[in-house]
mmCIF file of C-alpha atoms in Angstrom:
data_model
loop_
_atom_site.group_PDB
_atom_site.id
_atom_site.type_symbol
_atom_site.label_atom_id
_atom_site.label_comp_id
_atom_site.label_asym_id
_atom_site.label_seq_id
_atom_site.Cartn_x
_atom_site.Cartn_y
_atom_site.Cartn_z
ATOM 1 C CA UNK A 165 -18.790 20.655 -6.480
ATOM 2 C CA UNK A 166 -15.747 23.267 -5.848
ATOM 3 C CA UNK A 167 -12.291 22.404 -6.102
ATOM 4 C CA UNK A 168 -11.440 22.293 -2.248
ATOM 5 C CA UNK A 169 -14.258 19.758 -2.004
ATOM 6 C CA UNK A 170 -12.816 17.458 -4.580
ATOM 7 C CA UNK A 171 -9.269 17.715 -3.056
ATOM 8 C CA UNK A 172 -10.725 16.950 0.347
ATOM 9 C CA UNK A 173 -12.653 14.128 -0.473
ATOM 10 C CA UNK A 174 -9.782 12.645 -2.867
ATOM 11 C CA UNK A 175 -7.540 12.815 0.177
ATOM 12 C CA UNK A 176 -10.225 11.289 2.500
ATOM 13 C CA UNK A 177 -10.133 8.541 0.018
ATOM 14 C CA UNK A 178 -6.335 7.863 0.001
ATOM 15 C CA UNK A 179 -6.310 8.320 4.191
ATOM 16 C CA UNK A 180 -8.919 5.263 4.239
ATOM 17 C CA UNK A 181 -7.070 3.069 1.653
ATOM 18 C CA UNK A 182 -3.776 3.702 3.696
ATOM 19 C CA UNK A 183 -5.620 2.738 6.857
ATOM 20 C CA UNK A 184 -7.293 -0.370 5.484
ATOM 21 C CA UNK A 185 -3.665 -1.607 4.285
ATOM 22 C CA UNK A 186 -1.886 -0.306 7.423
ATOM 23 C CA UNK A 187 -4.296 -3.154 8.940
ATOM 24 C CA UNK A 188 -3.896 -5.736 6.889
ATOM 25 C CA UNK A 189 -0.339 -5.435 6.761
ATOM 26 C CA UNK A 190 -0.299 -5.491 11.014
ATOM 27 C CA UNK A 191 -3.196 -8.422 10.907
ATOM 28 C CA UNK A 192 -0.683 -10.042 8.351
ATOM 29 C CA UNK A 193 1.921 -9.966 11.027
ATOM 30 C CA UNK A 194 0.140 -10.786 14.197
ATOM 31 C CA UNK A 195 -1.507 -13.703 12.821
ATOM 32 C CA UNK A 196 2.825 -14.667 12.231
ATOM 33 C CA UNK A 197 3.435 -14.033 15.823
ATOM 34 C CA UNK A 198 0.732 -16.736 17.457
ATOM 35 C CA UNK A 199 -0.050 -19.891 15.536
ATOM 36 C CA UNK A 200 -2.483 -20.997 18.610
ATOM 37 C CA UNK A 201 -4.928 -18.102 17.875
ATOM 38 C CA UNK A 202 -7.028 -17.783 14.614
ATOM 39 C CA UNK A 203 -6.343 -14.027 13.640
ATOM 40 C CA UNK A 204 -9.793 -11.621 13.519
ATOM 41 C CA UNK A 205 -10.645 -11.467 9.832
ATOM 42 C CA UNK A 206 -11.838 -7.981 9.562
ATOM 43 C CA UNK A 207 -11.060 -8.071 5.632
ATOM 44 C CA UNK A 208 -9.272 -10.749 3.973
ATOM 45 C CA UNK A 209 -5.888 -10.737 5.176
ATOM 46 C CA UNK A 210 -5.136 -14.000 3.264
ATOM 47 C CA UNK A 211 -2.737 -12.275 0.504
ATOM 48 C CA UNK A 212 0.517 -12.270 0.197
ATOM 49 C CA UNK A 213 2.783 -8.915 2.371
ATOM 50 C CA UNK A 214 4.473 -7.941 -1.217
ATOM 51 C CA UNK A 215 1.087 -7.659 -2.707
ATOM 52 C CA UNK A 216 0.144 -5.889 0.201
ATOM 53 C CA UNK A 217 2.940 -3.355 0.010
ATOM 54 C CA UNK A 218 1.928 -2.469 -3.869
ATOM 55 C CA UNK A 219 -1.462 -1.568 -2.435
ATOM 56 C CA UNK A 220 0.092 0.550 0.302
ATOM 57 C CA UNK A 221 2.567 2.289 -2.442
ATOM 58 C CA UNK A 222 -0.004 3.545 -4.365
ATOM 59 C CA UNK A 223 -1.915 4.841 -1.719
ATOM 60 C CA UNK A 224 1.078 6.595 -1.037
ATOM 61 C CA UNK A 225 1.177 7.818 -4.455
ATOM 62 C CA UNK A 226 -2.407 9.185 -4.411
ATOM 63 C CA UNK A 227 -1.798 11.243 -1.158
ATOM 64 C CA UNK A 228 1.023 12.420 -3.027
ATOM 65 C CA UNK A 229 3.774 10.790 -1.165
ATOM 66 C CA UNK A 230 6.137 9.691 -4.072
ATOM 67 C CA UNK A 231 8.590 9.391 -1.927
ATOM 68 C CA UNK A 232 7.287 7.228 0.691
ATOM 69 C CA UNK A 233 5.900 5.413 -2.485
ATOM 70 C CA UNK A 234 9.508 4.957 -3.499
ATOM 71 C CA UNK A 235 10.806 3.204 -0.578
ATOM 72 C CA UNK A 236 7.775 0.654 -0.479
ATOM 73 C CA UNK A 237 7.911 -0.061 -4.192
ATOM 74 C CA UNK A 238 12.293 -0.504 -3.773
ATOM 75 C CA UNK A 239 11.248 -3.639 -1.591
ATOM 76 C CA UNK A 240 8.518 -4.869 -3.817
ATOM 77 C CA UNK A 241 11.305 -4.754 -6.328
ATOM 78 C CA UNK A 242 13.913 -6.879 -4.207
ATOM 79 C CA UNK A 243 11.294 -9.295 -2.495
ATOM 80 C CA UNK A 244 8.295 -9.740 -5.426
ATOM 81 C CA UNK A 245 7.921 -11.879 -7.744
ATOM 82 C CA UNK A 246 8.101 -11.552 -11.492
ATOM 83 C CA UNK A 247 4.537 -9.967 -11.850
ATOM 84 C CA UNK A 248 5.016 -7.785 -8.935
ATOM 85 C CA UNK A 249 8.425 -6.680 -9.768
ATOM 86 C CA UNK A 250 7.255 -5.651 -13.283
ATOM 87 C CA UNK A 251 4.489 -3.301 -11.792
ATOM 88 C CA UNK A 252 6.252 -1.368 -8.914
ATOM 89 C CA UNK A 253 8.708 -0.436 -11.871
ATOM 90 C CA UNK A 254 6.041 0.433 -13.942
ATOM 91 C CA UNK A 255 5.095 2.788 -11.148
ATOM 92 C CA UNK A 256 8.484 4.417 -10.765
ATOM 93 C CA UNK A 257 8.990 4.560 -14.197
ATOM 94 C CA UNK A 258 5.357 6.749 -13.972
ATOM 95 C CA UNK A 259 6.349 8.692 -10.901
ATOM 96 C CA UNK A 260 10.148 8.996 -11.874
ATOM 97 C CA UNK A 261 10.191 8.648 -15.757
ATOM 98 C CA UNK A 262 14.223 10.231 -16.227
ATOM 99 C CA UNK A 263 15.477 7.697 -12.981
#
């Protein structure tokens, strides 16, 4: 396989993670926005938004988006809990390692 064929099917591979959590994330926040209607469970759209966001950051990371990852993994950071905290720092400390 040549190089260009790698790259373009590593970045095919980050485009359809970002897209599968883009739509959980929005079927996470419709299903908020009517409690009458049962959402459409295309995936499992059960977990928690700051999980959610830790998925989306490191798609962001494998596109090569660090700083897009940044900003996602700074709200992990204020709104996650202890286990979630600890790994979007891990992940800046990996992207960032002198911040």
């Amino acid at each position: 396989m040549k190089q260009g064929e790698a790259q373009e099917e590593d970045e095919f591979a980050a485009l359809t993670s970002l897209s599968l959590v883009l739509m959980k994330l929005l079927l996470m926040e419709n299903s908020s926005d009517d409690d009458d209607e049962e959402p459409i469970d295309f995936f499992d759209a059960s977990g928690d938004e700051v999980a959610t966001k830790l998925d989306l950051a490191r798609a962001y990371m494998d596109m090569g988006d660090e700083e897009g990852a940044r900003v996602i993994l700074e709200d992990v950071i204020n709104a996650g809990n202890e286990s979630q905290v600890a790994e979007a720092s891990s992940m800046m400390e990996r992207m960032f390692p002198s911040e």
